Short mmCIF file of C-alpha atoms in Angstrom, two decimals:
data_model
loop_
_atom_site.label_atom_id
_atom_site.label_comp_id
_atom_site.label_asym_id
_atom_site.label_seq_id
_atom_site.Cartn_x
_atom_site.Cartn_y
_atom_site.Cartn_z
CA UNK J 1 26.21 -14.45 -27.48
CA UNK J 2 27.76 -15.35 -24.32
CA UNK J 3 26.39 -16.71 -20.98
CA UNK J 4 26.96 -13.82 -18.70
CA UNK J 5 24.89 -11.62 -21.20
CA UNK J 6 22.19 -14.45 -21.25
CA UNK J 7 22.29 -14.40 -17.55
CA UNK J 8 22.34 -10.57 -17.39
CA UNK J 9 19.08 -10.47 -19.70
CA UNK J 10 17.81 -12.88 -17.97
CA UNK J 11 18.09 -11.40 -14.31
CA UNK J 12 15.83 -8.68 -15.99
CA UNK J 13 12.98 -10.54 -16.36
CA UNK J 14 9.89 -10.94 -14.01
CA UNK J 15 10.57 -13.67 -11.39
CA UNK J 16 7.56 -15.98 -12.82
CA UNK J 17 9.07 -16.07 -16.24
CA UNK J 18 12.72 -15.75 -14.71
CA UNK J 19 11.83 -19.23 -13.56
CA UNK J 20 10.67 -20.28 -16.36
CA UNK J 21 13.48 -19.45 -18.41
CA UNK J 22 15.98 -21.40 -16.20
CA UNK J 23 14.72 -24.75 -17.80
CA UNK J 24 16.79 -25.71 -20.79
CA UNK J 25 13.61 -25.88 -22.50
CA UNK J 26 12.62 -22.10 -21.69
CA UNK J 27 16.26 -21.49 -22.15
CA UNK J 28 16.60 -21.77 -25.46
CA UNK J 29 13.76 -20.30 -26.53
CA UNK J 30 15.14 -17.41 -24.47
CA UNK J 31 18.36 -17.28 -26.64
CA UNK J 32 16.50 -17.24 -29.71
CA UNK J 33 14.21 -14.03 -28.34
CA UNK J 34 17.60 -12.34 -27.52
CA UNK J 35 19.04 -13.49 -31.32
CA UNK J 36 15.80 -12.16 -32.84
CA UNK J 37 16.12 -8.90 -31.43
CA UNK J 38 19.87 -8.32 -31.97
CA UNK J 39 18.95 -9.31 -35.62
CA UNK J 40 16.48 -6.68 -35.86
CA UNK J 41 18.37 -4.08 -34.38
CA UNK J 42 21.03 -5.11 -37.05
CA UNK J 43 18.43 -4.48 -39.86
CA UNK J 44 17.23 -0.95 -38.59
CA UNK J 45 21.10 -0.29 -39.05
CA UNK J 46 21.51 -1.63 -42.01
CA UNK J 47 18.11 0.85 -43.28
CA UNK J 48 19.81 3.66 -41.51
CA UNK J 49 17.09 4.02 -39.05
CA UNK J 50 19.43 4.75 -36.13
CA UNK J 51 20.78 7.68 -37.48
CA UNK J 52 16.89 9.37 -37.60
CA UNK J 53 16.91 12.33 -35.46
CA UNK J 54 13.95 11.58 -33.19
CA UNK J 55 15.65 8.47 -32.42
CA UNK J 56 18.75 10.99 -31.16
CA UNK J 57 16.56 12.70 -28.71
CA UNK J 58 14.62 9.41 -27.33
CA UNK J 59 18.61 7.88 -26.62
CA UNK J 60 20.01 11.60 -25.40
CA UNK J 61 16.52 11.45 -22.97
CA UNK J 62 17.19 8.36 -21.82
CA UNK J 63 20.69 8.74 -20.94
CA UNK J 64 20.02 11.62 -19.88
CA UNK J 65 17.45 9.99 -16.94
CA UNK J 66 20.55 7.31 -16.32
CA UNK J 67 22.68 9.41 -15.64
CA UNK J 68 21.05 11.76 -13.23
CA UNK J 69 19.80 8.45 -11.68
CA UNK J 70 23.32 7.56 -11.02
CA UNK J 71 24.66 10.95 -9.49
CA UNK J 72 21.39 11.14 -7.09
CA UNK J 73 22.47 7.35 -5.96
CA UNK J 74 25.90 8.84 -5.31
CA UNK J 75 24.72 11.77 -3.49
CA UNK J 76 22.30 10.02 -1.27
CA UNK J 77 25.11 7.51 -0.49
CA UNK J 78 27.41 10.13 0.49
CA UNK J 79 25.06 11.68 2.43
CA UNK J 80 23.47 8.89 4.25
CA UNK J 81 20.65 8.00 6.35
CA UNK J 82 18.75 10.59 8.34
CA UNK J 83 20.19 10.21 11.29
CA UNK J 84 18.43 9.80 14.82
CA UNK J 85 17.70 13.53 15.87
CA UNK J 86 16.14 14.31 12.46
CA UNK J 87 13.66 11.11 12.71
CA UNK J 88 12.75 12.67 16.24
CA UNK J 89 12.25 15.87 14.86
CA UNK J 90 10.36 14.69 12.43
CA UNK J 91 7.96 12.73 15.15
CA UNK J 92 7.24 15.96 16.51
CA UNK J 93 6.52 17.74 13.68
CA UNK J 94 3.89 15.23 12.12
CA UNK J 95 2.36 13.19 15.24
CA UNK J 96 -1.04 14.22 14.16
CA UNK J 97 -0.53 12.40 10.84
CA UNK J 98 0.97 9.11 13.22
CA UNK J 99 -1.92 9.10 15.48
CA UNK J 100 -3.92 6.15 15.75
CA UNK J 101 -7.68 6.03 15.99
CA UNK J 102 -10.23 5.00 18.18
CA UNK J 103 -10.16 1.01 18.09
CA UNK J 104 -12.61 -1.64 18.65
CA UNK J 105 -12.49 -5.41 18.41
CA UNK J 106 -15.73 -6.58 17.76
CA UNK J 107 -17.59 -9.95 17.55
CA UNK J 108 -21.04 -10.14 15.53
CA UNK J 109 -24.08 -12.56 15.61
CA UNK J 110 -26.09 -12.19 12.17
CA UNK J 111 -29.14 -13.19 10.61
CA UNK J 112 -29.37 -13.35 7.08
CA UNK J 113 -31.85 -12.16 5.33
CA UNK J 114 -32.07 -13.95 1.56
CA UNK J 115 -32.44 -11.33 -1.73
CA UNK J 116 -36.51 -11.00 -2.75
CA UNK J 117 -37.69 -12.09 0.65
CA UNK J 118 -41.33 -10.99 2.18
CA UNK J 119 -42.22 -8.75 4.92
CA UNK J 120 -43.28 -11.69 6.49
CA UNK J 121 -39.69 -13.49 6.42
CA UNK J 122 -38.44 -10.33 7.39
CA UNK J 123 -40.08 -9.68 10.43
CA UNK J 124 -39.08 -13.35 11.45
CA UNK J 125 -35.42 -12.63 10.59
CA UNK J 126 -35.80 -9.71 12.88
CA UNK J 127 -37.44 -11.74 15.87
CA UNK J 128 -34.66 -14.54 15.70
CA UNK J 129 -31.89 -11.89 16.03
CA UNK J 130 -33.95 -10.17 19.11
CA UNK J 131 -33.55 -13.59 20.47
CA UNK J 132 -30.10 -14.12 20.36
CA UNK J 133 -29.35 -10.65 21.39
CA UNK J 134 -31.33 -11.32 24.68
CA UNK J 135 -29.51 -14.49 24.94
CA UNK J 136 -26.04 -12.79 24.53
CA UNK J 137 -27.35 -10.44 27.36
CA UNK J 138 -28.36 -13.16 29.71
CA UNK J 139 -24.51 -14.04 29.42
CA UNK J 140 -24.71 -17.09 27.05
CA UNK J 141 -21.28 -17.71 25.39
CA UNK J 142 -20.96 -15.89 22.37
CA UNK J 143 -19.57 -18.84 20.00
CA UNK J 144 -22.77 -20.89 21.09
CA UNK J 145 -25.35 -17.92 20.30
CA UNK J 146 -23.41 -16.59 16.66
CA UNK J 147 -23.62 -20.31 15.61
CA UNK J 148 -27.24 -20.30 16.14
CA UNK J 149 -26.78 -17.70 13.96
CA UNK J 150 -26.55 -17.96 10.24
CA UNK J 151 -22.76 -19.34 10.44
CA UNK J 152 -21.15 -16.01 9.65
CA UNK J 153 -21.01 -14.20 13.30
CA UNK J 154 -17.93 -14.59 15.13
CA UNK J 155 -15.35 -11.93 15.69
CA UNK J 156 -14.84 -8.92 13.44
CA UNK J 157 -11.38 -8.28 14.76
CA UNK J 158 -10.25 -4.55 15.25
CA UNK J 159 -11.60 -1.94 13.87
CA UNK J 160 -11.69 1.77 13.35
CA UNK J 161 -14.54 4.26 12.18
CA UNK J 162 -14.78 3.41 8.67
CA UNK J 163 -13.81 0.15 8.18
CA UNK J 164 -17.62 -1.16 8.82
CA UNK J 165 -19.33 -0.63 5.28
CA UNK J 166 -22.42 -0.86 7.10
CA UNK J 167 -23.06 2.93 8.52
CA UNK J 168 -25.90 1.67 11.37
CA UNK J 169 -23.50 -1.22 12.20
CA UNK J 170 -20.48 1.33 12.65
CA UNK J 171 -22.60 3.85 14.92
CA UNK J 172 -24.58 1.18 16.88
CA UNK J 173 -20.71 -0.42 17.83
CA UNK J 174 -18.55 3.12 18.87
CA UNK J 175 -21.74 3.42 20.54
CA UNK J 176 -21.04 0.86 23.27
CA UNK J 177 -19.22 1.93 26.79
CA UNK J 178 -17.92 -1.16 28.13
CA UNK J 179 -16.21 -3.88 27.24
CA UNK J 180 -19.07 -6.85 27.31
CA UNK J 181 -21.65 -4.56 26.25
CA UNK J 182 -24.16 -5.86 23.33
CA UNK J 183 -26.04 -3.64 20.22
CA UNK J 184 -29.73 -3.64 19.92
CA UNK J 185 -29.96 -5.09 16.91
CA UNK J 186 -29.33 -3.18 13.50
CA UNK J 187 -30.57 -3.38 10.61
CA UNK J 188 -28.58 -4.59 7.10
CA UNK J 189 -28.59 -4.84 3.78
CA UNK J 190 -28.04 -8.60 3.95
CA UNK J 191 -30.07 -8.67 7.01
CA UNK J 192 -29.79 -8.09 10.98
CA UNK J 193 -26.94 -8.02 13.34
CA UNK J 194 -25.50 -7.43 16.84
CA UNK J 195 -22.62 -6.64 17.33
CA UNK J 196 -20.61 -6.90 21.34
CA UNK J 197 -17.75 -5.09 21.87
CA UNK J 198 -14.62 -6.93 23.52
CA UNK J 199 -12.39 -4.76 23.58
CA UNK J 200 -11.04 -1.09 23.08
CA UNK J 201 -7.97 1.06 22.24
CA UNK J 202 -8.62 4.47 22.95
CA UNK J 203 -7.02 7.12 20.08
CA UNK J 204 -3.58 7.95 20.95
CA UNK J 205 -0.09 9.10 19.69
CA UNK J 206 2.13 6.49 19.84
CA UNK J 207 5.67 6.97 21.14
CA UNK J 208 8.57 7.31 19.08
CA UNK J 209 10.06 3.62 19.99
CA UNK J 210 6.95 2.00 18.87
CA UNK J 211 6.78 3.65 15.18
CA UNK J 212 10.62 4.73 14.46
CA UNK J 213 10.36 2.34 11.65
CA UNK J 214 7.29 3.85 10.13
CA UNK J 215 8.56 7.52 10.66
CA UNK J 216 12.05 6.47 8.80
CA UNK J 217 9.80 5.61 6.17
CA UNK J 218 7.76 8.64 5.91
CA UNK J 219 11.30 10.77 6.59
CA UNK J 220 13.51 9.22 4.10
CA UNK J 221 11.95 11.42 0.70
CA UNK J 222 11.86 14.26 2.44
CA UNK J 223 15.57 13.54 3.25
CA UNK J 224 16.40 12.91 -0.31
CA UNK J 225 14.66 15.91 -1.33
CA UNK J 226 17.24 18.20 0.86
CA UNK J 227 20.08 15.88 -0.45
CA UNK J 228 18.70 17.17 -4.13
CA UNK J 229 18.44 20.65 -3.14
CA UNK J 230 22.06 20.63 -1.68
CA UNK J 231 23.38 19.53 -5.06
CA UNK J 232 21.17 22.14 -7.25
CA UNK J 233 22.04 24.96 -5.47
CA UNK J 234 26.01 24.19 -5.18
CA UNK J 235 25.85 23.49 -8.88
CA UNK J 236 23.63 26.62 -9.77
CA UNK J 237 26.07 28.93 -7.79
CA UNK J 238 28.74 27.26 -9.64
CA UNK J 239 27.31 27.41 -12.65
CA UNK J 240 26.50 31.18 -12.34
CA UNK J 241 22.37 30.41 -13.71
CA UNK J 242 19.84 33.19 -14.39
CA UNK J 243 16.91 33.01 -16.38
CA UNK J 244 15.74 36.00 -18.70
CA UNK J 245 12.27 35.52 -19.80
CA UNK J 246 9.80 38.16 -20.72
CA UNK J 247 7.38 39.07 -18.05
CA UNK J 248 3.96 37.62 -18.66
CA UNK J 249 1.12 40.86 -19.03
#
């Protein structure tokens, strides 16, 4: 066994066991896995095993899948990259599947409300989060009033309609107009919030500059599916196909 075909097994592996491997330690044991399974490949020949005839059609599959694997590779090379009029056509043809939604970054002052806890505790919950609501309208800072909170307020970050788990939550939020504009507060499972809404991005298409990555992305299968149909239909005209099958009743 030589060291290129260790390294050549080797470069199969996953990277965390790759690593691993590359100790002399790991190494060796490595070498022994690969010795192990040449000598049991040896003994299935030895038995005759490799001459079985499902094991045939498993190995004619297989290279079967390499092979067409390998011509694809070659076609798509040959054919290259969609090029910058077909990305652009393709913009226009799916910019209802690139639009972005309706955006809002939020920040949220909550009051926690423990598991098993009494109408009474409730209620209280409920008054302390009226309070800092009130105090968030009367233009205290927000960072001051969410850690008078229950530690967890503090800004949500962007979001769009259905990123909130919490349905009340979502609706009271894409319910405010202005930027600076405060919730009533909501009720939660884990409690009650209020949520203020700093800022918002309004649903739009964006332009071809800002997502030509993206659409190459979504572009390049379609674009190997032509360069597949190309090559089936030159070889089926060459190769003069029909099918004769009886037609179903």
């Amino acid at each position: 066994m030589t060291q290129a075909e260790l390294a050549e097994e080797s470069a199969r592996l996953p990277s965390p066991l790759r690593e691993q491997f590359e100790r002399p330690a790991g190494q060796r044991e490595f070498v022994r896995s690969m010795i192990d399974k040449r000598l049991l490949a040896q003994e299935a020949r030895v038995r005759g095993l490799h001459q079985k005839p499902e094991i045939h059609k498993q190995v004619q599959a297989l290279e079967e899948r390499l092979v067409i694997q390998e011509l694809l590779a070659a076609e798509e090379k040959a054919a290259g990259t969609p090029g910058e009029q077909a990305l652009r056509e393709y913009y226009q043809q799916h910019r209802d599947e690139l639009a972005q939604p309706e955006r809002l970054r939020l920040a949220r002052v909550q009051v926690v409300v423990p598991p098993g806890a009494t109408a009474t505790q409730r209620a209280q919950a409920k008054q302390k989060a009226e309070r800092l609501a009130q105090r968030l309208k009367s233009g205290e800072a927000l960072e001051k009033v969410a850690a008078d909170g229950d530690g967890r307020g503090g800004e949500l970050g962007w979001v769009a309609r259905g990123d909130l788990s919490d349905r009340e939550l979502e609706s009271a939020a894409f319910s405010l107009k202005k930027v600076g504009d405060t919730s009533a507060v909501v009720a939660e499972a884990k409690g009650y919030s209020v949520v203020r809404l700093l800022e918002r991005r309004e649903a739009r298409v964006p332009a071809f500059e800002e997502v030509r990555a993206e659409v190459e992305g979504r572009a390049l299968p379609q674009w190997k599916r032509k360069v597949l149909e190309g090559l089936l239909a030159r070889l089926r005209e060459a190769g003069s196909v029909s099918i004769d099958m009886p037609v179903a009743p």
